[in-house]
PDB file of C-alpha atoms in Angstrom:
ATOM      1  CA  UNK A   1      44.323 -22.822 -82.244  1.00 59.00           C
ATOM      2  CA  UNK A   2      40.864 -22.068 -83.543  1.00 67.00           C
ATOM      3  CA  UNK A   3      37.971 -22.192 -81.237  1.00 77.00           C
ATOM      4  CA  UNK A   4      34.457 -21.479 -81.443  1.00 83.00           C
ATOM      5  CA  UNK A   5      31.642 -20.989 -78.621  1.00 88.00           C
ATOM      6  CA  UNK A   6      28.286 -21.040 -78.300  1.00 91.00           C
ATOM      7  CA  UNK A   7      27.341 -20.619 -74.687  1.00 91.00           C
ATOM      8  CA  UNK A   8      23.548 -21.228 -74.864  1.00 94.00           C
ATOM      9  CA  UNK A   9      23.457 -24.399 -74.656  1.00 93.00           C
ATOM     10  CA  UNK A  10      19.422 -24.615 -74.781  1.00 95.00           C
ATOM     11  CA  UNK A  11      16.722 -21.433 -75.292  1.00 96.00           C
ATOM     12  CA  UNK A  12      13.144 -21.801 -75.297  1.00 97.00           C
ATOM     13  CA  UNK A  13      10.719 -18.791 -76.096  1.00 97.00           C
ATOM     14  CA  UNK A  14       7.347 -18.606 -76.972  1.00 97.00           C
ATOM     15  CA  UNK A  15       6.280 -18.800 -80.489  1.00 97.00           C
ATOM     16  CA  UNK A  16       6.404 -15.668 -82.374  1.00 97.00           C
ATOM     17  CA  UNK A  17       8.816 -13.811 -80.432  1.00 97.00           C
ATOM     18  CA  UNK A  18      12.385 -13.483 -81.877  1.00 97.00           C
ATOM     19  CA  UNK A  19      15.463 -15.004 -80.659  1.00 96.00           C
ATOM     20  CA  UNK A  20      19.077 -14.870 -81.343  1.00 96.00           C
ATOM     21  CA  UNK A  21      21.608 -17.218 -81.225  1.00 95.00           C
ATOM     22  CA  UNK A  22      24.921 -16.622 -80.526  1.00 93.00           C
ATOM     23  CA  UNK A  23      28.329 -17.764 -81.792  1.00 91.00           C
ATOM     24  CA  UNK A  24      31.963 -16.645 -80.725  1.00 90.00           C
ATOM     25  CA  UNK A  25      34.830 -17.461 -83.226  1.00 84.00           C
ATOM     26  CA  UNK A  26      38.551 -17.604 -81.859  1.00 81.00           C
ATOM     27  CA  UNK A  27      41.493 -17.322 -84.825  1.00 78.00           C
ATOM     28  CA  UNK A  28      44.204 -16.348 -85.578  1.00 79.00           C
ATOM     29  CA  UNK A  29      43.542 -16.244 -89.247  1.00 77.00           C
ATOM     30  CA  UNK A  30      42.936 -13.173 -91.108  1.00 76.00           C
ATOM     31  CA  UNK A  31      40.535 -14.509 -94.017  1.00 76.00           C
ATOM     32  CA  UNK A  32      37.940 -16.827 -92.687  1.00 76.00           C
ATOM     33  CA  UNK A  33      34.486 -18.503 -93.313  1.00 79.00           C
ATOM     34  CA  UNK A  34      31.603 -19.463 -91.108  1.00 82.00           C
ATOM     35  CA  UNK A  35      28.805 -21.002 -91.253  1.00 87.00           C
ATOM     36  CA  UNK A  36      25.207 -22.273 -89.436  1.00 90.00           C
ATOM     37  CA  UNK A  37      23.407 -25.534 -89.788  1.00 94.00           C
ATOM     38  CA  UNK A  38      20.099 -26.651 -88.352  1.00 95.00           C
ATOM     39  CA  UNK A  39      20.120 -30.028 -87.448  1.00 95.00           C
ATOM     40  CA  UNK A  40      15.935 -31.005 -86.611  1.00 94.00           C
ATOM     41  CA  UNK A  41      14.764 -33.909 -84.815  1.00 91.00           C
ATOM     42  CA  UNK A  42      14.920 -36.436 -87.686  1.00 89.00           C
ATOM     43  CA  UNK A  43      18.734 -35.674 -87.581  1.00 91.00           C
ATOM     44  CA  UNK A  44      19.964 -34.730 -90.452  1.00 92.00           C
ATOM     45  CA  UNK A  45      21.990 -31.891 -90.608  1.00 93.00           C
ATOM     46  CA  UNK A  46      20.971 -28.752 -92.985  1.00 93.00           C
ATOM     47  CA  UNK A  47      22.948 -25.651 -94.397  1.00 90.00           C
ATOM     48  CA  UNK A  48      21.928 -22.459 -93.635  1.00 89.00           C
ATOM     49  CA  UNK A  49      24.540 -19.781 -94.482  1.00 85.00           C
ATOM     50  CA  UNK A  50      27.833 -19.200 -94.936  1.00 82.00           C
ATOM     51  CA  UNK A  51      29.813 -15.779 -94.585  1.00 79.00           C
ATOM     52  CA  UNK A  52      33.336 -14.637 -95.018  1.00 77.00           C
ATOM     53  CA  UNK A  53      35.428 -12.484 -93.017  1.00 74.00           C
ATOM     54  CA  UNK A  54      35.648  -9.695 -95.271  1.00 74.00           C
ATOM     55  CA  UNK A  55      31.705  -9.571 -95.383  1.00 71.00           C
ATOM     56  CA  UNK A  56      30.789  -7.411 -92.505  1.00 69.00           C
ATOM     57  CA  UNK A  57      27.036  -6.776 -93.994  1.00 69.00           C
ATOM     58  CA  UNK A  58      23.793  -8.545 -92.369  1.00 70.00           C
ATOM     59  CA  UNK A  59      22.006 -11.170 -94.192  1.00 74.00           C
ATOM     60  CA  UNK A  60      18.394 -11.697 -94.359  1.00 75.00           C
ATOM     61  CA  UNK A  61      16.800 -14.540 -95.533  1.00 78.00           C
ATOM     62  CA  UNK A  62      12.622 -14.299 -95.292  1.00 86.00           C
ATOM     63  CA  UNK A  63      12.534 -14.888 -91.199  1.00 90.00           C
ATOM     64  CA  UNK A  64      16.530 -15.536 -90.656  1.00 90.00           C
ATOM     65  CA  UNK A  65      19.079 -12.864 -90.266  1.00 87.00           C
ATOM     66  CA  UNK A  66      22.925 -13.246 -89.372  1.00 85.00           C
ATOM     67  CA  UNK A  67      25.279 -10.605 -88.039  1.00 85.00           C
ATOM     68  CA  UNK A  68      28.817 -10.773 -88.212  1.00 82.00           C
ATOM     69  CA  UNK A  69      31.430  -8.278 -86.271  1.00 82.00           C
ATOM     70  CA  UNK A  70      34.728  -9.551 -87.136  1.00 77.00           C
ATOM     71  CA  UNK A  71      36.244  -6.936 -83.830  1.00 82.00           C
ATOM     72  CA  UNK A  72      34.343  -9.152 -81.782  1.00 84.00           C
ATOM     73  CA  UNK A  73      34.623 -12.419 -83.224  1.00 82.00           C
ATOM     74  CA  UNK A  74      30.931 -12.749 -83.252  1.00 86.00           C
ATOM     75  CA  UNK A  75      28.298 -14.390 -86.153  1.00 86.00           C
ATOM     76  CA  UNK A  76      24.746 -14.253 -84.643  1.00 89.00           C
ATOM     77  CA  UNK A  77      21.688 -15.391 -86.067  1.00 90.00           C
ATOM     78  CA  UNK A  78      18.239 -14.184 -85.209  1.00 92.00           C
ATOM     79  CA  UNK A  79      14.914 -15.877 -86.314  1.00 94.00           C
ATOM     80  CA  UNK A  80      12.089 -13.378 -86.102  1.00 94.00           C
ATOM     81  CA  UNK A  81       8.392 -14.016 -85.865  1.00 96.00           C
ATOM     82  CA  UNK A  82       9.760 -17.711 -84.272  1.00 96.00           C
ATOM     83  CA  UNK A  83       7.606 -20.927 -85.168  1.00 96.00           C
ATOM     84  CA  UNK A  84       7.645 -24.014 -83.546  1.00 95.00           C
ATOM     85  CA  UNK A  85       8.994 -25.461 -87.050  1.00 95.00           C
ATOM     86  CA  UNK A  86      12.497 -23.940 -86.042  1.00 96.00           C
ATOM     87  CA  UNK A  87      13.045 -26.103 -82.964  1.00 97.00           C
ATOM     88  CA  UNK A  88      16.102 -27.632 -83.551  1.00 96.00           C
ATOM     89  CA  UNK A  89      19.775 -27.390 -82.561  1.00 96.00           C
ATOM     90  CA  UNK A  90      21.443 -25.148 -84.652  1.00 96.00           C
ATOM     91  CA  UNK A  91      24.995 -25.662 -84.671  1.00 94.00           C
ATOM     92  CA  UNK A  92      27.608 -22.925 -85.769  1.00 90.00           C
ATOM     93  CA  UNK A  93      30.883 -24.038 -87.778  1.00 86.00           C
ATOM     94  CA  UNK A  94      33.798 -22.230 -88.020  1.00 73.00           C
ATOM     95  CA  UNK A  95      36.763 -23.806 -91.078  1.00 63.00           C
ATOM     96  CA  UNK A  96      38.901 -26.108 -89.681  1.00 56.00           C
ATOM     97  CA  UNK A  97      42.583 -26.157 -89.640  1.00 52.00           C
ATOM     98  CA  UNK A  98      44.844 -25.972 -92.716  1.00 54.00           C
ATOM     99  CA  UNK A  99      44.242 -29.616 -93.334  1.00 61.00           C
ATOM    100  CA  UNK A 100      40.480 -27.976 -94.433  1.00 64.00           C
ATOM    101  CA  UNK A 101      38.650 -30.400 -91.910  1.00 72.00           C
ATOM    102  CA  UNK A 102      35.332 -28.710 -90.652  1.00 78.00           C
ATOM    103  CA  UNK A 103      34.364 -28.655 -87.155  1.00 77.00           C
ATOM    104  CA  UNK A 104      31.796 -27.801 -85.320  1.00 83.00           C
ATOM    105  CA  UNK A 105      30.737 -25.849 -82.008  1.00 77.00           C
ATOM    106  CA  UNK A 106      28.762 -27.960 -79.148  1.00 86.00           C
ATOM    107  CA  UNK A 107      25.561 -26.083 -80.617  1.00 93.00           C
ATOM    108  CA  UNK A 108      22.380 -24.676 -79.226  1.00 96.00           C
ATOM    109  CA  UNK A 109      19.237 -26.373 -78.626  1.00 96.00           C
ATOM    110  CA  UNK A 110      16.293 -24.668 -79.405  1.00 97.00           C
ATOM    111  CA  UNK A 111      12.761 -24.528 -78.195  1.00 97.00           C
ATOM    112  CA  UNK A 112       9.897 -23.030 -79.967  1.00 97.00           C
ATOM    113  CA  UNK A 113       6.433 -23.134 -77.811  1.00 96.00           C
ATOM    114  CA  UNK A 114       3.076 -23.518 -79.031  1.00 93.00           C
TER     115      UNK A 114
ATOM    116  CA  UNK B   1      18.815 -36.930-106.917  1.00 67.00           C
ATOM    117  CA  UNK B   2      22.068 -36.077-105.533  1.00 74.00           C
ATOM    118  CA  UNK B   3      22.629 -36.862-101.749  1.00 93.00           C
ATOM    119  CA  UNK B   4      24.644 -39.086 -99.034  1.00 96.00           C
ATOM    120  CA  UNK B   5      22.981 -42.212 -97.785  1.00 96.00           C
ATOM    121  CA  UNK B   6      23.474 -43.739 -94.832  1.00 96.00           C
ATOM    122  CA  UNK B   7      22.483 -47.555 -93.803  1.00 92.00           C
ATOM    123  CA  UNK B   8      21.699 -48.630 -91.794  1.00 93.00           C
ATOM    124  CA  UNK B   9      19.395 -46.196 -90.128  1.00 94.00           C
ATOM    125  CA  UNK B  10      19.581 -48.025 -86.609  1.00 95.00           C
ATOM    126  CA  UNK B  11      22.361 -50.713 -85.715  1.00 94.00           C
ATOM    127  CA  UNK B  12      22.257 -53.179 -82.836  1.00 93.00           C
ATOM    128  CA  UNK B  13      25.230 -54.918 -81.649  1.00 90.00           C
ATOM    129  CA  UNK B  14      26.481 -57.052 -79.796  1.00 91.00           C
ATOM    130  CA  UNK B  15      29.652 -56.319 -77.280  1.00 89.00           C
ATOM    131  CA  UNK B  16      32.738 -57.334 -78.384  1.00 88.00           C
ATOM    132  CA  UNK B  17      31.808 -57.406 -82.064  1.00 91.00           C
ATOM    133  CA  UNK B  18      33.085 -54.825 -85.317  1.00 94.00           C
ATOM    134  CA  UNK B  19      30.146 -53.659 -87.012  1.00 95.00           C
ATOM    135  CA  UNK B  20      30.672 -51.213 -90.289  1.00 96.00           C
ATOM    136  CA  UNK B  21      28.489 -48.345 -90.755  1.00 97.00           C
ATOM    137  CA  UNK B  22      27.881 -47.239 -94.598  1.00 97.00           C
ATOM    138  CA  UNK B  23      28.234 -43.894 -96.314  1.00 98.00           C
ATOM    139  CA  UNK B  24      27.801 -43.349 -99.819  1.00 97.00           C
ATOM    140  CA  UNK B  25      27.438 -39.955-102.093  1.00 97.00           C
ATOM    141  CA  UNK B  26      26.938 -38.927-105.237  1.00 96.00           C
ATOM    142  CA  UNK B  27      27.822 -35.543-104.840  1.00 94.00           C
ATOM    143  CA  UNK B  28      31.484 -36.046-106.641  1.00 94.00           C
ATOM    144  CA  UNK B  29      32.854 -34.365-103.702  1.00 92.00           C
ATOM    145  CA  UNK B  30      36.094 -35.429-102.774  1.00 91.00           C
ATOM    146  CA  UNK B  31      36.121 -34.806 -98.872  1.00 91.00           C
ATOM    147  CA  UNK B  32      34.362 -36.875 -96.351  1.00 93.00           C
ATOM    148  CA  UNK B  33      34.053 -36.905 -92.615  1.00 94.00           C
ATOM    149  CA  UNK B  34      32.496 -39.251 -90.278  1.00 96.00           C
ATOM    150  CA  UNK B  35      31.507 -37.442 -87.056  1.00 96.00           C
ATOM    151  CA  UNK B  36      29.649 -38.936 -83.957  1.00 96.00           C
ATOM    152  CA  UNK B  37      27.013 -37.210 -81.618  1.00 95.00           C
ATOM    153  CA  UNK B  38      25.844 -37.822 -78.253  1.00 93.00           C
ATOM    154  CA  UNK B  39      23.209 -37.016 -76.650  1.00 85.00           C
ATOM    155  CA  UNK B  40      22.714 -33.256 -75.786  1.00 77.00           C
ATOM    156  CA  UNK B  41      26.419 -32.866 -77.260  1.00 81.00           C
ATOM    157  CA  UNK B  42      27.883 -31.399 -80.331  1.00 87.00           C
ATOM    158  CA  UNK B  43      29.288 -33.327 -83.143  1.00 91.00           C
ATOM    159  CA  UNK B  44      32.551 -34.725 -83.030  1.00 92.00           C
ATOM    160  CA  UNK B  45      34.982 -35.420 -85.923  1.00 92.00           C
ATOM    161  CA  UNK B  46      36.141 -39.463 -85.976  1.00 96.00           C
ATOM    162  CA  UNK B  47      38.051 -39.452 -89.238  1.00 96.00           C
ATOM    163  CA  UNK B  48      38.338 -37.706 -92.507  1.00 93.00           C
ATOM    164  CA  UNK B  49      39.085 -37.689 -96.031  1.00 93.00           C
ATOM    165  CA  UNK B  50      39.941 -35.451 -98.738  1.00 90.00           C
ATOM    166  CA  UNK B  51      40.996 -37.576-101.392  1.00 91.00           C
ATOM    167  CA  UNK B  52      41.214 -41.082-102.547  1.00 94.00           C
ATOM    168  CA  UNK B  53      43.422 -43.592-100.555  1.00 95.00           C
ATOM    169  CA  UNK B  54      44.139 -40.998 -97.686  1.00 94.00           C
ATOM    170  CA  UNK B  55      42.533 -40.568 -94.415  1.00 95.00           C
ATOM    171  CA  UNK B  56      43.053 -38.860 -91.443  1.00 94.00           C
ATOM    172  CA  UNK B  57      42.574 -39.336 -87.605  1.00 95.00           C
ATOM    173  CA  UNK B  58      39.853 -36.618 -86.008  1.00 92.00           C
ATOM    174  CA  UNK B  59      39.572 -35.720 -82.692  1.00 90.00           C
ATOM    175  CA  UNK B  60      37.981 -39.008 -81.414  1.00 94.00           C
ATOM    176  CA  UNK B  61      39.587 -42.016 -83.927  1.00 96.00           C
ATOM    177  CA  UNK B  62      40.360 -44.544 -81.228  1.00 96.00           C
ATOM    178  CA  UNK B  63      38.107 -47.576 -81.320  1.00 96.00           C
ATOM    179  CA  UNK B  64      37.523 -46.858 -85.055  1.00 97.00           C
ATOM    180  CA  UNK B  65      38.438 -47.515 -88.715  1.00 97.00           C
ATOM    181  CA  UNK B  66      37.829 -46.218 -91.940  1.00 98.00           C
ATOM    182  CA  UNK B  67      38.620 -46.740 -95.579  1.00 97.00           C
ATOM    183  CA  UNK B  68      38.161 -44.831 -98.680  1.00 97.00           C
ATOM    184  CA  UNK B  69      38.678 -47.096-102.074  1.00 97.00           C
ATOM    185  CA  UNK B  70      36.143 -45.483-103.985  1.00 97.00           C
ATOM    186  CA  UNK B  71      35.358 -41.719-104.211  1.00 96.00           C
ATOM    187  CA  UNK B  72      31.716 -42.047-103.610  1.00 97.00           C
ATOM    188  CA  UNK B  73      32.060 -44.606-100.257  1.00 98.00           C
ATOM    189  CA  UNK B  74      33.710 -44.058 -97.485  1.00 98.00           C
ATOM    190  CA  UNK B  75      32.717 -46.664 -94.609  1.00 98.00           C
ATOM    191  CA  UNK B  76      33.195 -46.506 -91.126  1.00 98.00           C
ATOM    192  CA  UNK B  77      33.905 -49.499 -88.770  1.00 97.00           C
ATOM    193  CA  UNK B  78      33.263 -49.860 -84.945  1.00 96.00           C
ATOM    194  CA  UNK B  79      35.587 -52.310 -83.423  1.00 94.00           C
ATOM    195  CA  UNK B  80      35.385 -53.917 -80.378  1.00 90.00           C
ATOM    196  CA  UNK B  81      38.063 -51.187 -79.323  1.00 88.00           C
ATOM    197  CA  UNK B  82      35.648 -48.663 -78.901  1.00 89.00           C
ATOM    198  CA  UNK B  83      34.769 -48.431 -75.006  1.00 88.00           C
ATOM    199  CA  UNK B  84      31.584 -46.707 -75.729  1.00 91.00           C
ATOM    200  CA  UNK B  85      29.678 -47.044 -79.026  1.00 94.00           C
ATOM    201  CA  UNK B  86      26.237 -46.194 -78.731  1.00 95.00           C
ATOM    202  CA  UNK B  87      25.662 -42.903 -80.285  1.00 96.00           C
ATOM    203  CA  UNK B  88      24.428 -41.240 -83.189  1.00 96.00           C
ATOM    204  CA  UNK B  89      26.995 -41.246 -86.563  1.00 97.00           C
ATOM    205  CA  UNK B  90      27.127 -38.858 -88.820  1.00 96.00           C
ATOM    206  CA  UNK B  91      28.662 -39.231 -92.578  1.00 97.00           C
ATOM    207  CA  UNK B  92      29.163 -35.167 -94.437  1.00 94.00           C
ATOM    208  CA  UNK B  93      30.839 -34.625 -97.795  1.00 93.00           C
ATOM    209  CA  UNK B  94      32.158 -31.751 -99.287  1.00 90.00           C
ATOM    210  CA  UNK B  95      33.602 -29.783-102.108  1.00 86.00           C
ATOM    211  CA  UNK B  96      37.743 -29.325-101.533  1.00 77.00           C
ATOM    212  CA  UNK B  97      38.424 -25.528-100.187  1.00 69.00           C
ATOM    213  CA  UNK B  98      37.359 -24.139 -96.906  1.00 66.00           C
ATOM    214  CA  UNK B  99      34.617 -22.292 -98.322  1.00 73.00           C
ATOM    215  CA  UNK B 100      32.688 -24.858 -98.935  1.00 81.00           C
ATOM    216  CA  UNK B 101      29.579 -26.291 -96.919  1.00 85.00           C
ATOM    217  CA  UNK B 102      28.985 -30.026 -95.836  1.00 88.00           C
ATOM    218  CA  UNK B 103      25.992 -32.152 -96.921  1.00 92.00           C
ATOM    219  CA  UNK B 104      24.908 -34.869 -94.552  1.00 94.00           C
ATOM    220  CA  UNK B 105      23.223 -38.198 -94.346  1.00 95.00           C
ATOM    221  CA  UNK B 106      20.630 -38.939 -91.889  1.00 95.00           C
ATOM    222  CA  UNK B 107      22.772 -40.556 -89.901  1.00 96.00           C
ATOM    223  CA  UNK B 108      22.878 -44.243 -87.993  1.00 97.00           C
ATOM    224  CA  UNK B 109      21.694 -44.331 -84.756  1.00 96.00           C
ATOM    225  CA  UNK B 110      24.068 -47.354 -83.292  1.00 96.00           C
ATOM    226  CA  UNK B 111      23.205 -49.462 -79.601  1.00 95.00           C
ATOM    227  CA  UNK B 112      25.181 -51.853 -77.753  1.00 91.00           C
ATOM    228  CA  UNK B 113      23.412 -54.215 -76.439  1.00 87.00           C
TER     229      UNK B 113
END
């Protein structure tokens, strides 16, 4: 069975500093993506990156950066310089099953003070 | 532009009734999901389709129904089944493959009243 976990469950931190989110991916699968999505207070939920399994490399995108270490099952994602525009809960989503359904971690809710 | 739109954007009902919440995209993406939120919880998967004329149960289907007749609607009705309706529904679509992201509505924040 797949399973993903993100233990924060909430982080606040001042504005400006950096903070990483974290995101533990359980499978037995060999090949693999995963992704993040921001979902904001209005609800919607938004995109943010997806990786594959066989792409070890960080990303960076302006503020956003993701690291993924497939030995420890981890895909974390680090906002740097925070602003209070990135409160939101960020959810991280690993594939589903072989029927393809995607599912989703319990996410983490994030707090960006003025 | 291309997107999935959800309607209503709040929903009141009664106990005891069926109301059906609405999904439509024109992405042309063939798989759908309906999931449902709670507050201060994740999302969870109600139902899902990846084609046509063929759904399947998700981790919470109970109390629910869906059908998929057209590619770009895929509706989702509460039934008096459901022990515990209010909550916050979510409608994604995607592209086939598991590399493939989901695209959301805005979702339909439903109350019991």
């Amino acid at each position: 069975a797949q399973k993903v976990t993100q233990a924060q469950t909430e982080i606040s931190v001042v504005e400006k500093e950096d903070v990483t989110l974290d995101c533990v991916y359980e499978t037995r699968d060999t090949t693999y993506y995963l992704f993040w999505y921001k979902q904001p207070p209005s609800g919607e939920l938004v995109f943010l990156i997806r990786r594959n399994s066989f792409d070890e490399q960080n990303e960076i995108s302006g503020r956003y950066s993701w690291n993924f270490q497939k030995s420890t099952s981890s895909f974390n994602f680090t906002i740097t310089a925070s602003q209070v525009v990135d409160s939101a809960v960020y959810f991280c989503a690993p594939p589903g099953g072989r029927d393809d359904k995607i599912i989703f971690g319990k996410g983490t809710r994030l707090h960006i003070l003025p | 532009d291309g997107g999935i739109t959800q309607s209503p954007k709040y929903l009141f009902r009664k106990e005891g009734q069926n109301v059906t919440l609405s999904c439509e995209q024109n992405l042309n993406h063939d798989a759908m999901y309906w999931y449902r939120q709670d507050p201060g919880q994740g999302l969870r998967l109600i139902y899902y389709s990846q084609i046509v004329n063929d759904f399947q149960k998700g981790d919470i289907a109970e109390g629910y129904s869906v059908s998929r007749e057209k590619k770009e609607s895929f509706p989702l009705t509460v039934t008096s089944a459901q022990k515990n309706p209010t909550a916050f529904y979510l409608c994604a679509s995607s592209r086939q493959g598991r590399g493939t992201e989901a695209f959301f509505g805005q979702g339909t924040r439903l109350t019991v009243v």
